[in-house]
Rosetta silent file (secondary structure, phi, psi, omega in degrees, C-alpha in Angstrom):
SEQUENCE: MGIVGGVRRLLRGIAAAVCCAAVPFVVVACSSAPASRAALPAGTASKGAAAPSGSAPRRTPSATDRPTTTASPRTGNGSSAADLRSYFPALPAGAQAEGDPEGSASTADEIAAVSDDADGTLRRLRSHGFRDAAVRTYLTAGGGTEVSVQLARFADAGQAADFYADATYQGTRLALSDGYPARAYDLASGTAESDDTLLATSYQGDVQITLTVTGGAHPSSTLLRSLLDEQHRRLATGR
SCORE:     score description
SCORE:     0.000 S_00000001
   1 L     0.000  167.372 -179.934    0.000    0.000    0.000 S_00000001
   2 L   168.117  176.756 -175.321    1.130    3.612   -0.267 S_00000001
   3 H   -63.105  -35.495  178.004    0.226    7.104   -1.316 S_00000001
   4 H   -61.260  -47.046  179.509    0.313    6.189   -5.017 S_00000001
   5 H   -62.406  -44.270 -178.342   -2.166    3.378   -4.464 S_00000001
   6 H   -63.722  -48.136 -178.972   -4.432    5.472   -2.266 S_00000001
   7 H   -65.893  -45.232 -179.306   -4.570    8.475   -4.556 S_00000001
   8 H   -64.460  -35.910  177.971   -4.938    6.416   -7.722 S_00000001
   9 H   -60.550  -44.668 -178.130   -7.718    4.337   -6.124 S_00000001
  10 H   -72.134  -38.637  174.634   -9.760    7.414   -5.321 S_00000001
  11 H   -62.457  -39.068  176.193   -9.109    9.042   -8.658 S_00000001
  12 H   -61.286  -40.027 -177.658  -10.169    5.743  -10.215 S_00000001
  13 H   -59.150  -47.336 -179.481  -13.330    5.778   -8.129 S_00000001
  14 H   -73.690  -35.058  176.243  -14.563    9.089   -9.457 S_00000001
  15 H   -62.638  -40.132  177.528  -13.374    8.314  -12.994 S_00000001
  16 H   -63.125  -41.579 -176.891  -15.348    5.083  -12.833 S_00000001
  17 H   -61.651  -41.724  179.939  -18.424    6.894  -11.607 S_00000001
  18 H   -70.277  -33.831  176.798  -18.514    9.269  -14.541 S_00000001
  19 H   -63.222  -32.456 -174.765  -18.017    6.422  -17.007 S_00000001
  20 H   -64.292  -23.043 -179.318  -21.004    4.666  -15.487 S_00000001
  21 L   -59.146  -28.349 -178.664  -23.403    7.293  -16.716 S_00000001
  22 L  -108.389  -26.041 -173.587  -22.997    5.779  -20.166 S_00000001
  23 L  -131.889  121.341  177.602  -21.834    2.222  -19.498 S_00000001
  24 L   -70.405  161.718 -179.430  -23.101   -0.130  -16.748 S_00000001
  25 L    48.722   62.437 -169.383  -20.666   -2.168  -14.657 S_00000001
  26 H   -62.798  -27.559 -176.230  -18.024    0.423  -15.246 S_00000001
  27 H   -61.893  -32.112  176.160  -15.101   -1.458  -13.709 S_00000001
  28 H   -78.378  -43.008 -172.540  -15.226   -3.820  -16.683 S_00000001
  29 H   -80.795  -29.886 -171.283  -16.029   -1.194  -19.298 S_00000001
  30 H  -116.462   -5.009  179.645  -13.883    1.691  -18.064 S_00000001
  31 L  -155.492  165.959  178.904  -10.987    0.148  -16.180 S_00000001
  32 L   -76.272  165.292  177.386   -8.966   -2.999  -15.776 S_00000001
  33 L   -66.641  153.112  179.951   -9.769   -5.651  -13.178 S_00000001
  34 L   -57.072  143.660 -179.012   -8.337   -5.069   -9.691 S_00000001
  35 L  -107.562  169.890  179.510   -4.719   -6.094   -9.285 S_00000001
  36 L   -75.151  165.210 -179.610   -2.829   -7.544   -6.368 S_00000001
  37 L   -61.899  -29.152 -179.661   -1.066   -5.377   -3.815 S_00000001
  38 L   -61.696  -27.249  176.428    2.251   -6.388   -5.347 S_00000001
  39 L  -102.174  -80.159  173.076    1.259   -4.378   -8.422 S_00000001
  40 L  -128.716  146.843  175.519   -1.531   -1.988   -7.483 S_00000001
  41 L   -59.679  158.983 -175.333   -3.944   -2.317   -4.561 S_00000001
  42 L   -51.844  135.676  175.454   -7.378   -3.680   -5.415 S_00000001
  43 L    84.118   10.455 -175.340   -9.431   -1.401   -7.620 S_00000001
  44 L  -124.095   20.435 -176.442   -6.507    0.739   -8.862 S_00000001
  45 L   -56.454  136.043 -179.457   -5.417   -0.912  -12.111 S_00000001
  46 E   -82.388  175.958 -172.758   -3.854    1.645  -14.448 S_00000001
  47 L   -59.235  111.064  172.567   -4.802    2.128  -18.072 S_00000001
  48 L    66.749   15.722 -178.086   -4.547   -1.219  -19.836 S_00000001
  49 E  -151.511  154.744  178.852   -1.954   -2.673  -17.427 S_00000001
  50 L   -85.506  -26.462 -177.735   -1.692   -4.340  -14.046 S_00000001
  51 L   -93.860  147.204 -179.009    1.482   -2.530  -12.997 S_00000001
  52 L   -69.076  143.510  176.400    1.493    1.188  -12.174 S_00000001
  53 L  -105.289   14.278 -178.315    2.916    3.555  -14.752 S_00000001
  54 L   118.073  150.651 -177.440    3.397    6.347  -12.213 S_00000001
  55 L   -75.941  157.103  174.218    1.070    8.344  -10.038 S_00000001
  56 L   -67.841  150.773 -179.322   -1.239   11.018  -11.352 S_00000001
  57 L   -59.772  142.637  179.891    0.121   14.551  -10.929 S_00000001
  58 L  -134.400  133.955  177.958   -0.665   16.028   -7.546 S_00000001
  59 E   -80.713  133.312  177.188   -0.452   19.617   -6.424 S_00000001
  60 L   -90.786  118.963 -178.632    1.490   20.139   -3.203 S_00000001
  61 L   -62.452  141.170  177.059   -0.332   22.647   -0.961 S_00000001
  62 L   -91.596  170.584 -178.378    1.737   25.650    0.021 S_00000001
  63 L   -64.798  -19.814 -177.045    1.886   27.198    3.454 S_00000001
  64 L   -90.943   -8.690 -178.976   -0.451   29.958    2.257 S_00000001
  65 L  -121.801   25.601  175.778   -3.279   27.707    1.098 S_00000001
  66 L   -66.642  140.595  178.290   -3.601   25.298    4.012 S_00000001
  67 L   -71.164  155.634  175.007   -7.245   24.644    4.944 S_00000001
  68 L   -78.235  163.752 -176.128   -8.640   25.874    8.210 S_00000001
  69 L   -78.775  -20.559  178.825   -9.509   23.361   10.920 S_00000001
  70 L  -113.576  124.068 -178.259  -13.198   24.309   10.927 S_00000001
  71 L   -71.385  146.040  177.959  -15.143   24.010    7.693 S_00000001
  72 L   -66.883  148.351  178.157  -17.207   26.992    6.586 S_00000001
  73 L   -64.818  153.491  179.869  -20.978   26.629    7.019 S_00000001
  74 L   -86.315  152.545  177.803  -22.979   25.563    4.002 S_00000001
  75 L   -80.235  173.696 -175.970  -25.443   27.876    2.303 S_00000001
  76 L   -63.013  -24.945 -179.262  -29.166   27.191    2.115 S_00000001
  77 L   -93.192   12.279  176.651  -28.903   25.508   -1.287 S_00000001
  78 L    84.695    8.843  179.966  -26.307   22.989   -0.088 S_00000001
  79 L   -78.956  149.719  177.734  -23.306   24.714   -1.636 S_00000001
  80 L  -114.214  139.706 -176.472  -19.917   24.549    0.058 S_00000001
  81 L  -111.469  -21.318 -173.062  -17.494   27.458    0.036 S_00000001
  82 L   -78.327  163.731  168.798  -14.501   26.232    2.035 S_00000001
  83 L   -53.377  128.256 -176.451  -11.379   24.456    0.841 S_00000001
  84 H   -56.925  -30.518 -178.821  -12.538   20.853    0.422 S_00000001
  85 H   -64.788  -22.691  178.975   -9.642   19.629    2.566 S_00000001
  86 H   -73.767  -11.223  178.314  -11.184   21.410    5.545 S_00000001
  87 H   -90.263   -4.200  174.310  -14.125   18.992    5.326 S_00000001
  88 L   -72.169  133.340  174.673  -11.998   15.943    6.095 S_00000001
  89 L   -63.447  164.138  175.748  -12.585   14.744    9.683 S_00000001
  90 L   -59.949  146.084  176.851   -9.651   14.635   12.074 S_00000001
  91 L   -62.130  141.348  176.932   -7.388   11.632   11.560 S_00000001
  92 L   -62.090  155.865  178.762   -8.207    8.740   13.928 S_00000001
  93 L   -56.907  131.950  177.556   -5.933    8.198   16.901 S_00000001
  94 L    81.228   -2.458 -179.142   -2.756    6.403   15.878 S_00000001
  95 L   -72.852  149.743  178.905   -3.397    6.825   12.133 S_00000001
  96 E  -117.751  112.851 -179.078   -0.453    7.507    9.842 S_00000001
  97 E   -69.078  142.995  173.448   -1.140    9.836    6.928 S_00000001
  98 E  -103.124  108.806 -172.777    0.301    8.941    3.541 S_00000001
  99 L    87.985 -153.246 -177.513    1.375   12.238    2.045 S_00000001
 100 L   -66.892  123.180 -179.823   -0.068   15.489    3.346 S_00000001
 101 L   -63.954  -17.761  178.017   -2.208   14.758    6.443 S_00000001
 102 L   -89.194   -6.922 -179.471   -4.558   17.547    5.353 S_00000001
 103 L    99.950  171.672 -178.441   -5.110   15.977    1.942 S_00000001
 104 E  -132.261  144.422  179.512   -4.172   16.958   -1.610 S_00000001
 105 E   -76.575  149.837  175.466   -6.110   18.750   -4.317 S_00000001
 106 E  -132.985  144.892  178.751   -7.084   16.975   -7.564 S_00000001
 107 L  -106.321  169.411  176.800   -8.227   18.437  -10.870 S_00000001
 108 H   -61.819  -38.700  179.358  -10.527   17.064  -13.553 S_00000001
 109 H   -63.867  -39.020  178.969   -7.515   16.437  -15.791 S_00000001
 110 H   -66.545  -39.301  178.102   -5.799   14.392  -13.065 S_00000001
 111 H   -66.229  -45.358 -179.242   -8.924   12.301  -12.548 S_00000001
 112 H   -64.818  -29.263 -174.544   -9.368   11.743  -16.285 S_00000001
 113 H   -63.189  -25.494 -179.266   -5.695   10.788  -16.668 S_00000001
 114 L   -99.258   10.375  177.044   -6.192    7.456  -14.855 S_00000001
 115 L   -96.646  150.190  175.279   -9.282    6.504  -16.848 S_00000001
 116 L   -68.548  -21.916  178.807   -9.218    4.274  -19.919 S_00000001
 117 L  -121.911   77.246 -174.460  -11.409    6.913  -21.615 S_00000001
 118 H   -60.953  -44.134 -178.181   -9.731   10.167  -20.608 S_00000001
 119 H   -65.150  -43.241 -179.856  -11.660   12.333  -23.065 S_00000001
 120 H   -67.011  -40.096  178.530  -15.001   10.791  -22.145 S_00000001
 121 H   -63.023  -45.528  179.731  -14.303   11.019  -18.428 S_00000001
 122 H   -62.846  -39.378  179.333  -13.302   14.659  -18.690 S_00000001
 123 H   -64.258  -42.197 -179.021  -16.406   15.411  -20.743 S_00000001
 124 H   -70.208  -38.556  175.365  -18.709   13.772  -18.202 S_00000001
 125 H   -57.694  -48.078 -178.081  -17.035   15.525  -15.285 S_00000001
 126 H   -67.180  -32.826 -179.924  -17.535   18.858  -16.990 S_00000001
 127 H   -66.372  -24.653  176.063  -21.124   18.056  -17.929 S_00000001
 128 L   -93.193    6.077  177.750  -21.886   17.733  -14.216 S_00000001
 129 L    72.965   37.549  178.289  -20.159   21.018  -13.470 S_00000001
 130 L   -54.977  133.436  179.743  -17.095   19.560  -11.738 S_00000001
 131 L  -110.699  -52.433  179.959  -15.323   22.290   -9.770 S_00000001
 132 E  -165.921  172.711 -179.558  -12.566   20.682   -7.698 S_00000001
 133 E  -150.549  159.797  176.258  -11.635   17.617   -5.627 S_00000001
 134 E  -141.658  145.294 -177.723   -9.491   16.618   -2.670 S_00000001
 135 E  -130.040  139.354  171.918   -8.023   13.249   -1.657 S_00000001
 136 E  -138.481  137.363 -178.991   -6.616   11.987    1.639 S_00000001
 137 E  -130.140  139.106  176.948   -5.132    8.558    2.399 S_00000001
 138 E  -151.977  161.811  173.227   -3.947    7.117    5.690 S_00000001
 139 E  -100.413  136.099  176.627   -3.165    3.859    7.462 S_00000001
 140 L   -69.543  166.928 -179.789   -5.142    3.029   10.575 S_00000001
 141 L   -52.610  131.304 -177.490   -3.339    2.404   13.874 S_00000001
 142 L    92.629  -14.803  174.902   -1.143   -0.654   13.462 S_00000001
 143 L    75.601   12.825 -175.914   -0.938   -0.177    9.690 S_00000001
 144 L   -84.760  -16.979 -175.875   -3.280   -3.013    8.799 S_00000001
 145 L  -134.283  134.509  175.568   -5.895   -1.024    6.895 S_00000001
 146 E  -101.847  131.012  178.192   -5.612    1.718    4.310 S_00000001
 147 E  -118.247  130.219  175.957   -8.393    4.325    4.151 S_00000001
 148 E  -128.901  137.144 -179.945   -8.787    6.735    1.253 S_00000001
 149 E  -130.345  132.087  173.341  -11.393    9.476    0.933 S_00000001
 150 E  -122.430  132.529  173.487  -12.114   11.672   -2.057 S_00000001
 151 E  -112.971  127.543 -179.916  -14.426   14.670   -2.024 S_00000001
 152 E  -123.962  126.896 -176.329  -15.495   16.053   -5.401 S_00000001
 153 E  -101.442  134.373 -179.254  -17.411   19.326   -5.690 S_00000001
 154 L  -115.318 -179.784 -171.521  -19.882   19.930   -8.505 S_00000001
 155 L   -59.003  -37.542  178.969  -21.802   22.943   -9.784 S_00000001
 156 L  -162.103  178.577 -176.828  -24.642   22.522   -7.312 S_00000001
 157 H   -63.002  -35.250  179.691  -26.425   19.974   -5.128 S_00000001
 158 H   -64.699  -40.414  178.806  -28.553   18.757   -8.036 S_00000001
 159 H   -67.904  -38.740  177.211  -25.515   17.954  -10.161 S_00000001
 160 H   -63.600  -40.528  178.429  -23.865   16.087   -7.270 S_00000001
 161 H   -65.169  -40.885  178.469  -27.060   14.069   -6.784 S_00000001
 162 H   -65.379  -41.297  178.047  -27.228   13.258  -10.506 S_00000001
 163 H   -59.539  -45.572  178.095  -23.578   12.215  -10.519 S_00000001
 164 H   -62.080  -44.737 -176.820  -24.232    9.879   -7.575 S_00000001
 165 H   -65.139  -32.302 -177.792  -27.363    8.426   -9.190 S_00000001
 166 H   -76.195  -22.052 -171.112  -25.550    7.670  -12.460 S_00000001
 167 L   -75.306  137.236  175.281  -22.658    5.780  -10.847 S_00000001
 168 L  -137.723  137.995 -179.329  -22.565    1.974  -10.917 S_00000001
 169 L  -124.438  148.724  176.206  -19.797   -0.295   -9.644 S_00000001
 170 L   -89.393  122.085 -179.534  -19.096   -3.971  -10.194 S_00000001
 171 L   161.856  173.856  178.899  -18.963   -5.829   -6.907 S_00000001
 172 E   -77.386  125.151 -178.365  -21.066   -7.335   -4.160 S_00000001
 173 E   -70.900  135.409  178.772  -23.525   -4.780   -2.819 S_00000001
 174 E  -110.073  147.750  177.991  -23.217   -4.121    0.923 S_00000001
 175 L   -77.876  140.014  174.719  -25.940   -2.899    3.258 S_00000001
 176 L  -124.788  156.011  178.344  -25.546    0.580    4.731 S_00000001
 177 L   -66.467  150.598  178.665  -27.475    2.299    7.494 S_00000001
 178 L   -74.734  174.495  175.941  -30.371    4.520    6.445 S_00000001
 179 L   126.570  -28.045  176.706  -30.432    8.276    6.928 S_00000001
 180 L  -161.076  158.481 -179.202  -28.905    9.581    3.685 S_00000001
 181 L   -64.437  127.582  179.146  -28.332    8.330    0.115 S_00000001
 182 E  -163.638  149.368  174.886  -25.368    5.944    0.044 S_00000001
 183 E  -136.955  152.604  179.171  -24.218    2.748   -1.612 S_00000001
 184 E  -142.028  151.597 -176.547  -21.348    0.379   -0.818 S_00000001
 185 E  -142.169  148.975  169.252  -19.651   -2.480   -2.634 S_00000001
 186 E   -98.327  107.746  179.396  -17.100   -5.203   -1.975 S_00000001
 187 E   -90.322   77.095 -174.760  -14.714   -4.968   -4.921 S_00000001
 188 L   -57.938  137.822 -178.444  -13.233   -8.433   -4.476 S_00000001
 189 L   -72.866  -26.989  179.892   -9.723   -8.779   -5.845 S_00000001
 190 L    85.390   -1.588  178.767  -10.401  -12.281   -7.105 S_00000001
 191 L  -133.036  152.011 -179.991   -7.069  -13.655   -5.892 S_00000001
 192 L   -73.597  -20.620 -175.153   -5.852  -15.039   -2.582 S_00000001
 193 L   -84.081  -15.639 -174.826   -2.661  -12.984   -2.792 S_00000001
 194 L  -117.207  158.873 -178.093   -4.280   -9.537   -2.907 S_00000001
 195 L   -85.984  147.396  172.375   -6.517   -7.583   -0.574 S_00000001
 196 L   -79.801  158.927  175.733  -10.141   -6.761   -1.233 S_00000001
 197 E  -123.347  132.773  170.261  -11.361   -3.177   -1.255 S_00000001
 198 E   -98.367  134.470 -178.598  -14.662   -1.933    0.136 S_00000001
 199 E  -124.521  135.036  174.297  -16.003    1.174   -1.570 S_00000001
 200 E  -125.169  143.260  177.041  -18.765    3.517   -0.413 S_00000001
 201 E  -133.841  143.734 -179.107  -20.213    6.443   -2.318 S_00000001
 202 E  -160.336 -176.033  173.560  -22.589    9.178   -1.190 S_00000001
 203 E  -152.444  154.821  174.845  -23.122   12.914   -1.500 S_00000001
 204 E  -142.492  116.805 -174.706  -23.964   15.848    0.729 S_00000001
 205 L    61.032 -130.062 -177.386  -25.015   19.106   -0.876 S_00000001
 206 L   -92.075   10.832 -176.230  -22.775   19.800   -3.854 S_00000001
 207 E  -113.838  128.155  176.335  -20.018   17.396   -2.716 S_00000001
 208 E   -97.181  140.880 -177.311  -19.766   13.749   -3.755 S_00000001
 209 E  -111.527  131.369  168.301  -17.968   11.294   -1.446 S_00000001
 210 E  -126.515  123.102 -174.176  -15.947    8.253   -2.530 S_00000001
 211 E  -131.215  132.722  177.446  -14.430    6.260    0.331 S_00000001
 212 E  -126.709  147.298  174.884  -12.417    3.034    0.211 S_00000001
 213 E  -127.392  122.667 -178.092  -11.134    0.661    2.888 S_00000001
 214 E  -129.114  135.142  176.624   -8.439   -1.859    1.905 S_00000001
 215 L   157.911  120.071  179.441   -6.654   -4.383    4.079 S_00000001
 216 L    75.507  171.969 -179.016   -6.619   -8.116    4.598 S_00000001
 217 L   -68.968  -24.904 -177.456   -8.806  -10.658    2.902 S_00000001
 218 L  -133.905   82.525  178.424  -11.897   -9.291    4.653 S_00000001
 219 L   -62.352  157.224 -170.467  -11.785   -5.501    5.158 S_00000001
 220 L   -81.867  115.439  174.592  -14.159   -4.130    7.772 S_00000001
 221 H   -71.591  -27.974  176.521  -17.603   -3.083    6.546 S_00000001
 222 H   -64.594  -42.897  176.719  -18.264   -1.707   10.040 S_00000001
 223 H   -62.987  -42.559  178.997  -15.281    0.629    9.658 S_00000001
 224 H   -57.490  -46.664 -178.733  -16.479    1.649    6.204 S_00000001
 225 H   -64.582  -43.451 -177.193  -19.924    2.582    7.553 S_00000001
 226 H   -67.510  -37.895  178.422  -18.595    4.523   10.529 S_00000001
 227 H   -67.278  -39.378  178.151  -16.143    6.484    8.376 S_00000001
 228 H   -66.147  -41.905  176.346  -18.851    7.339    5.855 S_00000001
 229 H   -57.248  -46.053 -177.937  -21.182    8.466    8.664 S_00000001
 230 H   -64.632  -43.173 -179.979  -18.452   10.703   10.061 S_00000001
 231 H   -65.443  -42.019  179.595  -17.596   12.180    6.667 S_00000001
 232 H   -62.720  -42.546  179.401  -21.240   12.805    5.820 S_00000001
 233 H   -64.578  -39.127  179.447  -21.788   14.534    9.170 S_00000001
 234 H   -62.378  -43.590  178.433  -18.710   16.690    8.693 S_00000001
 235 H   -66.851  -37.068 -176.847  -19.963   17.870    5.311 S_00000001
 236 H   -73.719  -34.290 -171.300  -23.462   18.489    6.628 S_00000001
 237 H  -117.560  -17.482 -174.511  -22.530   20.373    9.788 S_00000001
 238 L    78.288    6.756 -178.221  -18.895   21.506    9.439 S_00000001
 239 L  -124.637    0.000    0.000  -18.124   19.689   12.721 S_00000001
């Protein structure tokens, strides 16, 4: 596992989601099958190959653009104004961030770059009014589980909801608690040598959430649900 795997997995997640608007079971149609950890962690296969060809470009935040610790309140129409990185919850006790602990910004071009259909992915992102995105990856205490979260902001709450509704993933559907729109999947690696990845997707206002948990043959669905609840609450309340 590592920052390349975490960032590419989340970029893959949103790239897959936009492909799904046109093609069902996007992991087959828009990306390669998940690879083992020895190549790429589950769900992060690069364009047409099992081995990574290098990470997508990532902007390094400067000291003048660090997010504040408290997210700005949302407006009445569900729009968010703050730096997306300020909406990440505090890291869990004992967690080890991979890369910047506050997260890293991602652009539409960076997301499209890891898709098998870069032009189509970029077009679909723009059609939903994509504005910006942020990614953060960390290892839980003890290093046994990798957690990656991507927040992607769209033109308005309606576009974020449409983006969420269009997305389809190949994998075993997992049950999630009620209370807000959300879906989760077990993206089984298909091999005994590699780890499975659990993926959850949701949205709050104009921000779409993609969250993955990877580690061991049976990653924790309980952890996935609790992390999604926390992220959703943070976006909804700023706390």
